[in-house]
Structures are given as structure tokens and as C-alpha cells.
Amino acid sequence: MVPVNQRTHAWAPPPTALMTDHYELTMLQAALHSGTAHRRSVFEVFARRLPAGRRYGVVAGTGRLLEGLSSFRFGDEQLRFLAGTGVVNDATLGFLADFRFTGSISGYAEGEAYFPHSPLLVVEATFAEACVLETYFLSVLNYDSAVASAASRMVGAAAGRPCIEMGSRRAHEEAAVAAARAAVIGGFDSTSNLEAGLRYGLRTVGTAAHSFTLLHDSEEDAFRAQLQSMGLGTTLLVDTYDVGTAVRRAVELAGPELGGVRLDSGDLVAQAAWVRELLDSLGNHRTRITVTSDLDEYAIASLNAAPVDAFGVGTRVVTGSGAPTSSMVYKLVAREDGSGRLRPVAKAAKGKASVGGRKHALRRRDEHGRATHELVGIGAMPEDDGDDRPLLQEFVRDGELLEGWTGPEGVVRARERHAASVAELPPAACRLSEGEPVLPTVLGPGAGA
Amino acid sequence: MVPVNQRTHAWAPPPTALMTDHYELTMLQAALHSGTAHRRSVFEVFARRLPAGRRYGVVAGTGRLLEGLSSFRFGDEQLRFLAGTGVVNDATLGFLADFRFTGSISGYAEGEAYFPHSPLLVVEATFAEACVLETYFLSVLNYDSAVASAASRMVGAAAGRPCIEMGSRRAHEEAAVAAARAAVIGGFDSTSNLEAGLRYGLRTVGTAAHSFTLLHDSEEDAFRAQLQSMGLGTTLLVDTYDVGTAVRRAVELAGPELGGVRLDSGDLVAQAAWVRELLDSLGNHRTRITVTSDLDEYAIASLNAAPVDAFGVGTRVVTGSGAPTSSMVYKLVAREDGSGRLRPVAKAAKGKASVGGRKHALRRRDEHGRATHELVGIGAMPEDDGDDRPLLQEFVRDGELLEGWTGPEGVVRARERHAASVAELPPAACRLSEGEPVLPTVLGPGAGA
């Protein structure tokens, strides 16, 4: 175990403490004033629903938020800003200057499939310590899970052929790094994002852009330059001018060892077929075809019968394929009362009511290991029938970060966990048509009974 | 003027150089190999189309990308990563180690309205210097402009009532900071994001969450704590239990000086009306009503006749209200040939053809100052008819950053510019129904003739 507020990797996130809504700190101030700030509290992250029509969601971001927790500190610059703008009073500034998270955090491990009301993160701490983390935790989980959930569907549609994340330019520059990481957790093979390679050890790949061809006096010059510099195993972009001409030229220059060609426009289904035929007719049976151009899970599925070897996915994966955020919320479900007892609390707001009480969760599985229900127990663990799988893992214990969740190792483990988690879902999980969550959530004190 | 690769603000962005697609660096390597890397080149950022049905787009991110350009350096950590993973060869590493941008950048100033094919950024440099910036520049512009474009529609729908950006928790934590900035450029009044306050001097605001009420033994205790700590001018959240009871209690405790109440659930149109009546009947004519809860431009428009004083907007503004990215591309449009002359270049790829030649742009205006056309001249400035407005501004000249575009000052100027730019558009620009861009783009060598 390492202290949670200490850097654990070469790459260190910037200060995260002010990536926080103004009201988190004014609530803290008012709670310090009323003497309730130090009441023991339980906050939970969950989603009331999945994005419309989705069969399952995928948790991602947990490792990142644990990394960012280590730099969740109010330093001089942050405190000066808060003092100068009068956001909070001196008593609150004093509390923030000494802020260390000393509570405990458990939740669904990264990569795990989730369903409505799954308790994705359970934060047990004083109100003061847990309250100030709300915005940052939700930002990380809402975005990363949106990308991983979309990526997982695309990987399912690709039916074993590799998907490559190439969407950096269509997302905020830091979100792009997180998206690459989340896509790989969701089953993507690799990414084009170099920073994600640096921070998380992801494999990075790339081909070439049209500008490279246009820079040269002819397509032949461009192809020759790329082949000489990058080797015959490189992938040439063949649709700058005429695809047929380009493919013939590529084979002339590279011979049978040409690694691949990339198609980035036009009717990909038809084009992949005749480019494959052309390559084969020229003897280039091992030259691979990568397709790009506004792919999403539906476009990938439509290419099911096409001779495509790899899918490069951009915009749609980094924007969650229609669901760019995950609607996860962070709610107080229990807190200490005046007599020191922890009691469940819930709001009644119309359409947004919450369920009080700390949650526990099991994935119910039948005797073949196939998942059948999401059991969420209120205040107690649902009864295990022998084949069930407990879902809550411990990440932080009394302010100490437990090992294995962060850094490159966390990503590798999350990717494996995701594959196993999806594999145990009913086959309907992979349907792209709109439908209900593939597992029903059973929520209650007697959940699983 | 200050050198572009030098910090200009207290807040400094992290190293941005690897927020880059793998292929940018391998193309650089191949171009260094073929001797074309140092050819003078012109790259342009533009969008082939606006998001479906939108009448105009809003440029945002320019100030941020100029700030990030100052930390676009390949330091030891970055070079070690590239060497260790073998992404590029030693010659390329040598070039990157010394990388400084020495070219020039002009474009549409931040806040400006834009249309299909508007030349939003024009980068003039060697191929090598311009190529490596592609991914980072597009990431910033595509996200920030998506948010500013959505924000501008919401501000139009709010018809003078303030919109407050509160979506941090529904976006990647760094994207959230950029979103706050872009929303304010698009006309939002303020944000809940404290980091955006620190970096860009934005006004931050906040109310309270349901958790604050639930933390206390009663709603009355919670209201009293907030009023005592934050003052009577604070805004109380009144829908944790029963809205009517909460409003009466708030007025009892705070009296006629109560600043505001927030409604976050239910039928906001009906509720705002009866809460206004209730407040008035209790003598609280000056207590303001803020509404939140999944607002977007359509929901805001539907509240047009409701007695709402401020709109808190979350998810929909930070996710671009259905268009989370802007489809902007970065294309080589001209480059030096073997004889040292700059010549236009364009690709022919199906559905993605580009138009060669450096662009110039004017907003054609009639004698009343009303915009009528977007004139984009290829290779030369369109002829000005006297009322037209030139659109390209100079940001970086020979590697030196010009003043006024970055930092808090850049945001203030962009916000003013945006208001003026939208004000000169035809009234149809503010229609929320789907339609064509409100100005036609005239693109050609004789544009404007």
C-alpha cells in the first residue's frame, strides 16, 4: 500500500483540486459552520439508466481518478485564488490547506460491465472529505465510461478483428488521452495517441495522411519515401487520387511484403472487396486492408462480410457513439446522525429520487457461469447462491491506495477483466438494436432472496 | 510580442507535444528522409459542414491552442518514450529535440461566427513544423467550438436571462475547464468550475446540492446553516422533499432578502409559475428563481414565458447539445515545389475532396451592416465592397505570439467579439428549427465578384 496522496508513476496529473464545482466548497463552508462537516457519510456513484437502448455499460476511469486523487491538494495557488475571489471564508481555507483524504473507497473494478443502480463507487469518509471529491470523480467516470461503453460495442461488432482508436483530434486534447485508455479497456487493440502510450504503456500505431502524399511531387514519390523510411511493413494511404492506380503503384514499389493499405473514403464495403481482389490478383495475399472514415458499431457491423483486416475508429468512439457522457450521479446515501449512528438518507425530488442506505452488489450467475441478474443489496450483501460473483472491490482503505488499480498495470488488468465480464453476459448483450439492459437489476434489502 | 514558446501566464499548460497522433511523427520521419520536410507549406483548418441543422458555428479554442503552443516541446521524457518505443528514428528525434515553431498563424478570432469552408486557422510554416501540430490544434478547436456553438444557441434562447455553465461533472475533468471557458465566450454569464475561474478569471457561482440538505437532521437546519454561513443573498435548493414547504420555510428563515431558490426537477414551466406566485404572496418579490435539470436550447426556449431568472445548464452545453465535436479538419492546401514556388494542392478522395490554395475571407455586409455572405477567396482576398469585414487575424508571426489572444484578456475580448458577430447575422440565425447555414459561403478565385 502507498499513501493515496503521493505520486505513484512517472507521469503525474496536474493539481485536480479545483476541477470542482463552486458549490462543493460553499457547502463545505456551511457544514463547517453548522458542525455537520465531520459527520461520517457514505456517497455512492450510480447511473439511474443506461444510454437509450444500450444493453450494458462499462465502468472506466477508476484508475485515473485514483491517480488524480493523489494530486487532489489545495496548494498556494489554489488557496490564493479561493481567498482572493472570496469563494470561501478563512475557516474553510484552513480546512482545505490541510486537506488529505483519509476515508475509504470501494466500487466496481475498471472494465466491469454495469447496469442501472449498480453501486459503481462507494466513498466512505466525513461529509467534508467526500463532498469536495464529487465533481472530479464524476467528470472522470462519466467520460471514461462513455468511451469504454461505446468501444465495447464496436469491439463486439468487429467480431475478432482489431479496432484501433484514432479519434484524438475529435476530442479535447486531454480527453483524447483518457479516451485512448478507455477504448483499450473496452477491447480496442491500440491507439494513435502518443501521450496515452507514454502515460499508460498503450501500443501506438499510425499510417499516413493525405497531406503526406500531397507534399510530394507525385504519389509515387510519397509512397517511395514512406516505404524507404518506415519499411515495407508500413500501411499506405491509397485514396488521395485514384484508389486502383494507387494500389497497383504500391504493390509495384513494395512487392509482396507490403504491410497494408488504408481506405478512408467512399463505399467501404464495395471498395474493400475489389481492393482485396486487386491485391490478391497482384500476389499480395498478406497485405492487410485497414478502413477508416466515420466508423461506429453499426458501420463496423455492416462490414462484417467485407475483407477488412482492421478498423480505425475516430469521432464515434471518443464521443461515446451518441452518448458522450454516462449520466452517473454521486449521492449521499447515509450519514451519521446526532447520536453517532449511520442512518440512510434519500431525496424525494420528482424523477430523481434516490435510494438511501449503503449498497452491496453481486452478479448472479447460473450453474453455467452465465450472468442472470444484478443484485444490489441495501445495507447488506445479497445472499450468494454459490455461483454469484461479488462486485465491489476495495481501492482505498483509510487514506491508503491499494495496489493494482492505477498506472499501466491497472489498464492491462482492466482490459482482461472487461473481456471476462462481457463474456459471462447473455448473448443478447452484443445486440446493436435498441433494447433493455441485458440483466435486470434487483434492488432491495432482500435483493437476491 | 512575446516568443510563442514561452509561458505568458501564471497557469501553464502541461507538455502538449505528445497529444499527437503517431502518424504525424512517422510522416515527419519519411519527409525528412525524402527531403521534403522543409518545404514551405500552408495548412488550413475548416469544417466541410456545420452540425446537422445548425445555422452558424462559433469558433473557440484559438486562445487555448496558442497557450498550448508555448508548451509544445519535446523534452527528455517525451524523447525517451519515442526512442524507447521506436516510434521514430534518430534523425527525427534530433529534429524534435530542437523543435520550435517558427512559422506564422492567422485565422478567425475566437468568438467569431463561422460557416462551411471558413478558413478558421491558416498555418504557414515548413511541412515539418506544421504537420506535428495537426492533432493538438484540431483537438482544441473541435471541442471548444462545439461547446461555444451550443452555448451561443442557448444564450439566444434565453433572450437576455443569464445562463450559467454547470456541466463540469458531465465532461472529462480538463475538458470541463475548456467547456466553461468556451461557454462564457458563447455568451454564458458564469460557471461553476473553479479551475476555469483560476485560469481564465471567469466568474464562478454555486448554490447547494441535495446532499447538503440530507446531511442535516432537517431541511430547516440545512437552510439555516447555509443562510448563516453564506448570507441571505444565497440560493437555496428547494426540491429535496416538498417544494412548497421548502419555499415557505426558506422565506420564514431568510425573510424578504432571500437571494434565490433553485428548482432541479419536475415540470419546470408549471413549477416556476407557482413558486413565483408563492414567493410574491409571501412578499419575496426580489427572490430569484434559478432552474436546472437537463436544460438545453429547446428547454430554455420552452421556459420563455415562465418567471425564471437564470438557467443553470449542465450536460447539454459541455457535450455540444448533440454535436460533441465540430468536424473540423486540417488540410495541406499549398506547398513549395522543387523550384521553390508555392503551389496549391488538393486531394480527390470521394466525399472528402479538398480545395487547394491559401484562403482569404470577408464577411459581406449590406449597407445596414447586416451580414449576407461568407466570401472565401482562393489565393487572393475577395474584393471588399466597402461594408465588408475582413475575417483573418494574425496570431503568430515568424514564431512570435502577438498579444491579446490568450489568457483572461483573450476570453473577455472573445466574448465581446462573439456578441458583435452574432448581432450582425440575419435574425434567422437564432432559429432553433433545423435549417441551412444562415449565410451562404461563396468559395472561389473570384469570390465576392
CSV table of C-alpha atoms in Angstrom, one decimal, chain B residues 4-384:
chain,number,residue,atom,x,y,z
B,4,VAL,CA,5.5,31.8,-28.8
B,5,ASN,CA,7.3,29.0,-26.9
B,6,GLN,CA,7.4,30.9,-23.6
B,7,ARG,CA,4.9,30.9,-20.8
B,8,THR,CA,2.8,34.0,-20.7
B,9,HIS,CA,0.5,33.3,-17.7
B,10,ALA,CA,0.7,32.1,-14.2
B,11,TRP,CA,-1.2,29.0,-15.3
B,12,ALA,CA,0.9,26.9,-17.7
B,13,PRO,CA,-0.4,24.0,-19.7
B,14,PRO,CA,1.3,20.7,-19.3
B,15,PRO,CA,3.6,19.5,-22.2
B,16,THR,CA,1.3,19.2,-25.2
B,17,ALA,CA,3.8,17.8,-27.8
B,18,LEU,CA,2.7,14.1,-27.5
B,19,MET,CA,-1.0,15.0,-27.6
B,20,THR,CA,-0.4,14.0,-31.2
B,21,ASP,CA,-1.3,11.1,-33.5
B,22,HIS,CA,1.5,8.6,-34.0
B,23,TYR,CA,1.4,9.2,-37.8
B,24,GLU,CA,2.3,12.9,-37.5
B,25,LEU,CA,5.8,11.9,-36.4
B,26,THR,CA,6.2,9.0,-38.8
B,27,MET,CA,5.2,11.3,-41.7
B,28,LEU,CA,7.8,13.7,-40.4
B,29,GLN,CA,10.4,11.0,-40.4
B,30,ALA,CA,9.6,9.9,-44.0
B,31,ALA,CA,9.5,13.6,-45.1
B,32,LEU,CA,12.9,14.2,-43.5
B,33,HIS,CA,14.1,11.1,-45.4
B,34,SER,CA,12.8,12.3,-48.8
B,35,GLY,CA,14.0,15.8,-48.3
B,36,THR,CA,10.5,17.4,-48.4
B,37,ALA,CA,10.1,18.1,-44.7
B,38,HIS,CA,11.3,21.7,-45.0
B,39,ARG,CA,9.1,22.6,-48.0
B,40,ARG,CA,7.1,25.7,-47.1
B,41,SER,CA,3.5,24.7,-46.6
B,42,VAL,CA,0.1,26.1,-45.9
B,43,PHE,CA,-2.3,24.1,-43.8
B,44,GLU,CA,-5.9,25.2,-43.1
B,45,VAL,CA,-8.5,24.3,-40.6
B,46,PHE,CA,-12.1,24.3,-41.8
B,47,ALA,CA,-15.3,22.4,-41.5
B,48,ARG,CA,-17.0,21.0,-44.6
B,49,ARG,CA,-20.3,21.4,-42.9
B,50,LEU,CA,-22.0,22.6,-39.7
B,51,PRO,CA,-23.6,20.1,-37.4
B,52,ALA,CA,-27.0,19.0,-38.9
B,53,GLY,CA,-29.5,21.8,-39.0
B,54,ARG,CA,-27.3,24.4,-37.3
B,55,ARG,CA,-27.5,28.0,-38.7
B,56,TYR,CA,-23.9,29.1,-37.7
B,57,GLY,CA,-20.9,27.8,-35.7
B,58,VAL,CA,-18.8,29.7,-33.2
B,59,VAL,CA,-15.0,29.5,-33.2
B,60,ALA,CA,-13.5,28.8,-29.8
B,61,GLY,CA,-10.2,27.4,-28.6
B,62,THR,CA,-7.9,29.6,-30.5
B,63,GLY,CA,-6.6,31.3,-27.4
B,64,ARG,CA,-6.1,27.9,-25.7
B,65,LEU,CA,-4.2,26.4,-28.6
B,66,LEU,CA,-1.9,29.4,-28.7
B,67,GLU,CA,-1.3,28.9,-24.9
B,68,GLY,CA,-0.6,25.2,-25.5
B,69,LEU,CA,1.7,26.0,-28.4
B,70,SER,CA,4.1,27.5,-25.8
B,71,SER,CA,4.5,24.1,-24.2
B,72,PHE,CA,4.6,22.2,-27.4
B,73,ARG,CA,8.1,20.9,-26.7
B,74,PHE,CA,9.7,17.5,-26.9
B,75,GLY,CA,11.5,17.2,-23.6
B,76,ASP,CA,13.6,14.4,-22.2
B,77,GLU,CA,10.6,12.3,-21.1
B,78,GLN,CA,8.9,12.6,-24.5
B,79,LEU,CA,12.1,11.9,-26.4
B,80,ARG,CA,12.9,8.9,-24.2
B,81,PHE,CA,9.4,7.5,-24.8
B,82,LEU,CA,9.7,7.9,-28.6
B,83,ALA,CA,13.2,6.4,-28.7
B,84,GLY,CA,12.2,3.5,-26.3
B,85,THR,CA,9.2,2.5,-28.3
B,86,GLY,CA,10.9,3.0,-31.7
B,87,VAL,CA,8.2,5.3,-33.0
B,88,VAL,CA,10.8,7.3,-35.0
B,89,ASN,CA,14.4,7.1,-35.9
B,90,ASP,CA,17.4,9.1,-34.5
B,91,ALA,CA,17.3,11.8,-37.2
B,92,THR,CA,13.7,12.5,-36.3
B,93,LEU,CA,14.4,12.6,-32.6
B,94,GLY,CA,17.1,15.1,-33.3
B,95,PHE,CA,14.7,17.3,-35.2
B,96,LEU,CA,12.1,17.0,-32.4
B,97,ALA,CA,14.6,17.8,-29.6
B,98,ASP,CA,15.2,21.2,-31.2
B,99,PHE,CA,11.6,21.8,-32.3
B,100,ARG,CA,10.5,25.4,-32.2
B,101,PHE,CA,7.6,26.7,-34.2
B,102,THR,CA,9.0,29.5,-36.3
B,103,GLY,CA,6.1,29.9,-38.7
B,104,SER,CA,3.0,32.2,-38.8
B,105,ILE,CA,-0.6,31.5,-37.9
B,106,SER,CA,-3.6,33.6,-38.7
B,107,GLY,CA,-7.3,32.8,-38.6
B,108,TYR,CA,-10.8,33.6,-37.4
B,109,ALA,CA,-10.6,35.3,-34.0
B,110,GLU,CA,-12.1,33.4,-31.1
B,111,GLY,CA,-15.9,34.1,-30.7
B,112,GLU,CA,-16.4,34.8,-34.4
B,113,ALA,CA,-19.3,33.0,-36.2
B,114,TYR,CA,-18.2,30.7,-38.9
B,115,PHE,CA,-19.7,28.7,-41.8
B,116,PRO,CA,-18.8,25.8,-44.0
B,117,HIS,CA,-15.3,26.3,-45.6
B,118,SER,CA,-14.5,29.4,-43.5
B,119,PRO,CA,-10.7,29.2,-43.2
B,120,LEU,CA,-10.6,29.1,-39.4
B,121,LEU,CA,-6.9,28.7,-39.0
B,122,VAL,CA,-4.1,29.2,-41.5
B,123,VAL,CA,-0.8,27.8,-40.6
B,124,GLU,CA,2.2,28.8,-42.7
B,125,ALA,CA,5.4,27.0,-41.9
B,126,THR,CA,7.6,24.2,-43.2
B,127,PHE,CA,5.7,20.9,-43.6
B,128,ALA,CA,7.7,19.5,-40.6
B,129,GLU,CA,6.6,22.3,-38.3
B,130,ALA,CA,3.0,22.5,-39.3
B,131,CYS,CA,2.4,18.7,-39.6
B,132,VAL,CA,3.3,17.9,-36.0
B,133,LEU,CA,0.7,20.5,-34.7
B,134,GLU,CA,-2.3,19.0,-36.5
B,135,THR,CA,-3.7,16.7,-33.8
B,136,TYR,CA,-3.3,19.1,-31.0
B,137,PHE,CA,-4.8,22.1,-32.9
B,138,LEU,CA,-7.8,20.1,-34.0
B,139,SER,CA,-8.4,18.6,-30.6
B,140,VAL,CA,-8.7,22.1,-29.1
B,141,LEU,CA,-10.7,23.7,-31.9
B,142,ASN,CA,-13.1,20.8,-32.4
B,143,TYR,CA,-14.1,20.5,-28.8
B,144,ASP,CA,-14.1,24.2,-27.7
B,145,SER,CA,-16.0,25.3,-30.8
B,146,ALA,CA,-18.6,22.5,-30.2
B,147,VAL,CA,-19.3,23.9,-26.8
B,148,ALA,CA,-19.3,27.6,-27.8
B,149,SER,CA,-21.6,26.8,-30.7
B,150,ALA,CA,-24.1,25.1,-28.4
B,151,ALA,CA,-23.7,27.8,-25.8
B,152,SER,CA,-24.5,30.6,-28.3
B,153,ARG,CA,-27.8,28.9,-29.2
B,154,MET,CA,-28.8,28.6,-25.6
B,155,VAL,CA,-27.9,32.2,-24.9
B,156,GLY,CA,-30.1,33.2,-27.8
B,157,ALA,CA,-33.0,31.1,-26.5
B,158,ALA,CA,-32.6,32.6,-23.0
B,159,ALA,CA,-33.4,36.0,-24.5
B,160,GLY,CA,-31.4,38.1,-22.1
B,161,ARG,CA,-31.7,36.0,-19.0
B,162,PRO,CA,-28.3,34.7,-17.7
B,163,CYS,CA,-27.1,31.2,-18.5
B,164,ILE,CA,-24.8,29.6,-16.0
B,165,GLU,CA,-22.4,26.7,-17.1
B,166,MET,CA,-22.7,23.8,-14.6
B,167,GLY,CA,-21.7,20.8,-16.6
B,168,SER,CA,-18.2,20.0,-15.2
B,169,ARG,CA,-19.3,16.6,-13.9
B,170,ARG,CA,-20.5,15.5,-17.3
B,171,ALA,CA,-17.3,16.1,-19.2
B,172,HIS,CA,-13.7,14.9,-18.8
B,173,GLU,CA,-12.2,17.0,-16.0
B,174,GLU,CA,-9.9,19.0,-18.2
B,175,ALA,CA,-12.5,19.3,-21.0
B,176,ALA,CA,-14.8,20.8,-18.3
B,177,VAL,CA,-12.4,23.7,-17.8
B,178,ALA,CA,-12.3,24.3,-21.5
B,179,ALA,CA,-16.0,24.0,-21.7
B,180,ALA,CA,-16.6,26.6,-19.0
B,181,ARG,CA,-14.3,29.0,-21.0
B,182,ALA,CA,-16.0,28.2,-24.3
B,183,ALA,CA,-19.5,28.6,-22.8
B,184,VAL,CA,-18.6,32.1,-21.5
B,185,ILE,CA,-17.2,33.0,-24.9
B,186,GLY,CA,-20.5,31.9,-26.3
B,187,GLY,CA,-22.3,34.3,-24.0
B,188,PHE,CA,-22.8,32.4,-20.8
B,189,ASP,CA,-22.8,34.6,-17.7
B,190,SER,CA,-20.6,32.4,-15.4
B,191,THR,CA,-19.6,28.9,-14.5
B,192,SER,CA,-19.5,26.6,-11.5
B,193,ASN,CA,-15.9,25.4,-12.5
B,194,LEU,CA,-13.3,26.8,-10.0
B,195,GLU,CA,-10.3,25.9,-12.1
B,196,ALA,CA,-11.8,27.9,-15.0
B,197,GLY,CA,-12.0,30.8,-12.6
B,198,LEU,CA,-8.4,30.4,-11.6
B,199,ARG,CA,-7.0,30.0,-15.2
B,200,TYR,CA,-9.2,32.4,-17.1
B,201,GLY,CA,-10.7,34.8,-14.5
B,202,LEU,CA,-14.2,33.6,-15.2
B,203,ARG,CA,-16.8,34.4,-12.5
B,204,THR,CA,-17.7,31.3,-10.6
B,205,VAL,CA,-21.1,30.7,-8.8
B,206,GLY,CA,-22.9,28.0,-7.0
B,207,THR,CA,-25.9,27.1,-4.9
B,208,ALA,CA,-26.1,23.8,-2.9
B,209,ALA,CA,-26.8,20.2,-3.6
B,210,HIS,CA,-29.3,17.8,-2.2
B,211,SER,CA,-26.6,16.1,-0.2
B,212,PHE,CA,-26.3,19.3,1.9
B,213,THR,CA,-29.9,19.1,2.9
B,214,LEU,CA,-29.7,15.4,3.6
B,215,LEU,CA,-26.6,15.8,5.7
B,216,HIS,CA,-28.6,17.8,8.2
B,217,ASP,CA,-31.2,16.5,10.6
B,218,SER,CA,-33.8,18.6,8.9
B,219,GLU,CA,-34.2,20.8,5.8
B,220,GLU,CA,-34.7,23.7,8.2
B,221,ASP,CA,-31.3,23.0,9.8
B,222,ALA,CA,-29.7,22.9,6.4
B,223,PHE,CA,-31.3,26.2,5.2
B,224,ARG,CA,-30.3,27.9,8.4
B,225,ALA,CA,-26.7,26.7,8.1
B,226,GLN,CA,-26.4,27.9,4.5
B,227,LEU,CA,-28.1,31.3,5.3
B,228,GLN,CA,-25.9,31.9,8.3
B,229,SER,CA,-22.7,30.9,6.6
B,230,MET,CA,-23.3,32.3,3.1
B,231,GLY,CA,-25.6,35.2,3.8
B,232,LEU,CA,-29.2,35.9,2.9
B,233,GLY,CA,-28.3,36.5,-0.8
B,234,THR,CA,-27.6,32.8,-1.2
B,235,THR,CA,-29.7,30.5,-3.4
B,236,LEU,CA,-31.5,27.6,-1.6
B,237,LEU,CA,-32.3,24.3,-3.3
B,238,VAL,CA,-35.9,23.7,-2.6
B,239,ASP,CA,-36.8,20.3,-4.1
B,240,THR,CA,-35.2,17.8,-1.8
B,241,TYR,CA,-38.6,16.9,-0.2
B,242,ASP,CA,-41.7,19.1,-0.9
B,243,VAL,CA,-41.1,22.3,-2.9
B,244,GLY,CA,-44.0,24.3,-1.4
B,245,THR,CA,-43.0,23.5,2.2
B,246,ALA,CA,-39.3,24.3,1.4
B,247,VAL,CA,-40.1,27.7,-0.2
B,248,ARG,CA,-42.3,28.8,2.8
B,249,ARG,CA,-39.5,27.6,5.2
B,250,ALA,CA,-36.8,29.5,3.2
B,251,VAL,CA,-38.8,32.7,3.4
B,252,GLU,CA,-39.6,32.2,7.1
B,253,LEU,CA,-35.8,31.8,7.8
B,254,ALA,CA,-34.4,34.4,5.4
B,255,GLY,CA,-37.2,37.0,5.1
B,256,PRO,CA,-37.6,39.3,2.1
B,257,GLU,CA,-33.9,39.4,1.3
B,258,LEU,CA,-33.6,35.8,0.3
B,259,GLY,CA,-31.4,35.8,-2.8
B,260,GLY,CA,-32.9,32.9,-4.7
B,261,VAL,CA,-34.3,29.4,-4.9
B,262,ARG,CA,-33.3,26.6,-7.3
B,263,LEU,CA,-35.6,24.1,-8.9
B,264,ASP,CA,-33.9,21.0,-10.2
B,265,SER,CA,-36.7,18.5,-11.0
B,266,GLY,CA,-40.3,18.1,-12.2
B,267,ASP,CA,-42.2,20.3,-14.7
B,268,LEU,CA,-40.2,23.4,-14.6
B,269,VAL,CA,-42.6,25.5,-16.5
B,270,ALA,CA,-45.5,24.9,-14.2
B,271,GLN,CA,-43.4,24.9,-11.1
B,272,ALA,CA,-41.6,28.1,-11.8
B,273,ALA,CA,-45.0,29.8,-12.2
B,274,TRP,CA,-46.5,28.7,-8.9
B,275,VAL,CA,-43.2,29.1,-7.0
B,276,ARG,CA,-43.1,32.7,-8.3
B,277,GLU,CA,-46.7,33.2,-7.2
B,278,LEU,CA,-45.9,31.7,-3.8
B,279,LEU,CA,-42.8,33.9,-3.3
B,280,ASP,CA,-44.7,37.0,-4.3
B,281,SER,CA,-47.6,36.2,-2.0
B,282,LEU,CA,-45.0,35.9,0.8
B,283,GLY,CA,-43.6,39.3,-0.1
B,284,ASN,CA,-40.4,38.0,-1.7
B,285,HIS,CA,-40.7,39.8,-5.0
B,286,ARG,CA,-36.9,40.1,-5.4
B,287,THR,CA,-36.1,36.4,-4.6
B,288,ARG,CA,-34.8,35.0,-7.9
B,289,ILE,CA,-35.7,31.6,-9.4
B,290,THR,CA,-32.9,29.6,-10.9
B,291,VAL,CA,-33.8,26.4,-12.8
B,292,THR,CA,-31.6,23.5,-13.7
B,293,SER,CA,-32.2,19.8,-14.8
B,294,ASP,CA,-31.2,18.7,-18.2
B,295,LEU,CA,-31.7,22.1,-19.9
B,296,ASP,CA,-30.7,22.7,-23.5
B,297,GLU,CA,-31.7,25.4,-26.0
B,298,TYR,CA,-35.1,23.8,-26.6
B,299,ALA,CA,-35.9,23.5,-22.9
B,300,ILE,CA,-34.8,27.1,-22.3
B,301,ALA,CA,-37.0,28.3,-25.2
B,302,SER,CA,-39.9,26.4,-23.7
B,303,LEU,CA,-39.4,28.4,-20.5
B,304,ASN,CA,-39.6,31.7,-22.4
B,305,ALA,CA,-42.8,32.8,-20.7
B,306,ALA,CA,-42.0,31.3,-17.3
B,307,PRO,CA,-40.8,33.5,-14.5
B,308,VAL,CA,-37.3,32.1,-14.5
B,309,ASP,CA,-34.4,34.4,-13.6
B,310,ALA,CA,-31.5,32.2,-14.5
B,311,PHE,CA,-30.8,29.0,-16.3
B,312,GLY,CA,-28.2,26.5,-15.0
B,313,VAL,CA,-27.1,24.3,-17.9
B,314,GLY,CA,-25.1,21.2,-17.5
B,315,THR,CA,-24.7,18.1,-19.7
B,316,ARG,CA,-26.0,19.6,-22.9
B,317,VAL,CA,-23.7,22.5,-23.1
B,318,VAL,CA,-20.5,20.6,-22.3
B,319,THR,CA,-21.5,17.9,-24.8
B,320,GLY,CA,-22.3,20.4,-27.6
B,321,SER,CA,-26.0,19.8,-27.4
B,322,GLY,CA,-26.0,16.8,-29.8
B,323,ALA,CA,-22.8,17.8,-31.6
B,324,PRO,CA,-19.9,17.0,-29.2
B,325,THR,CA,-17.3,17.7,-31.9
B,326,SER,CA,-17.1,20.1,-34.8
B,327,SER,CA,-15.9,18.0,-37.7
B,328,MET,CA,-13.1,20.5,-38.4
B,329,VAL,CA,-10.2,19.2,-40.4
B,330,TYR,CA,-6.6,20.4,-41.0
B,331,LYS,CA,-5.6,20.1,-44.6
B,332,LEU,CA,-2.5,20.9,-46.7
B,333,VAL,CA,-3.7,23.4,-49.3
B,334,ALA,CA,-0.4,24.6,-50.7
B,335,ARG,CA,3.3,23.7,-50.6
B,336,GLU,CA,6.6,24.6,-52.1
B,337,ASP,CA,7.6,22.7,-55.2
B,338,GLY,CA,11.0,21.6,-56.4
B,339,SER,CA,11.7,25.1,-57.9
B,340,GLY,CA,10.8,26.9,-54.6
B,341,ARG,CA,7.4,28.1,-55.8
B,342,LEU,CA,4.3,27.7,-53.5
B,343,ARG,CA,1.7,25.7,-55.4
B,344,PRO,CA,-1.9,24.7,-54.5
B,345,VAL,CA,-2.6,21.1,-53.7
B,346,ALA,CA,-5.8,19.1,-53.1
B,347,LYS,CA,-7.0,15.6,-52.6
B,348,ALA,CA,-9.7,13.9,-54.6
B,349,ALA,CA,-10.9,11.3,-52.0
B,350,LYS,CA,-14.7,10.7,-52.5
B,351,GLY,CA,-16.9,12.9,-50.4
B,352,LYS,CA,-13.8,14.4,-48.8
B,353,ALA,CA,-12.2,16.4,-51.6
B,354,SER,CA,-10.4,19.5,-50.5
B,355,VAL,CA,-9.9,22.8,-52.3
B,356,GLY,CA,-6.3,23.8,-52.9
B,357,GLY,CA,-4.8,27.2,-52.4
B,358,ARG,CA,-4.4,29.6,-49.5
B,359,LYS,CA,-7.8,31.1,-48.5
B,360,HIS,CA,-8.7,34.7,-47.5
B,361,ALA,CA,-12.1,35.7,-46.1
B,362,LEU,CA,-14.5,38.5,-45.8
B,363,ARG,CA,-17.9,38.8,-44.3
B,364,ARG,CA,-20.0,40.6,-46.8
B,365,ARG,CA,-22.4,43.1,-45.2
B,366,ASP,CA,-25.1,45.2,-46.7
B,367,GLU,CA,-25.4,48.9,-46.2
B,368,HIS,CA,-27.1,48.4,-42.8
B,369,GLY,CA,-24.2,46.3,-41.5
B,370,ARG,CA,-26.2,43.1,-41.8
B,371,ALA,CA,-24.1,40.1,-42.9
B,372,THR,CA,-25.2,38.5,-46.2
B,373,HIS,CA,-22.4,36.2,-47.4
B,374,GLU,CA,-19.3,34.4,-46.3
B,375,LEU,CA,-16.7,35.2,-49.0
B,376,VAL,CA,-13.8,32.8,-49.2
B,377,GLY,CA,-11.2,33.8,-51.8
B,378,ILE,CA,-8.7,31.2,-53.1
B,379,GLY,CA,-5.2,32.6,-53.3
B,380,ALA,CA,-6.4,36.2,-53.0
B,381,MET,CA,-8.6,38.4,-50.9
B,382,PRO,CA,-12.1,38.8,-52.2
B,383,GLU,CA,-12.9,42.3,-53.3
B,384,ASP,CA,-14.3,44.4,-50.5
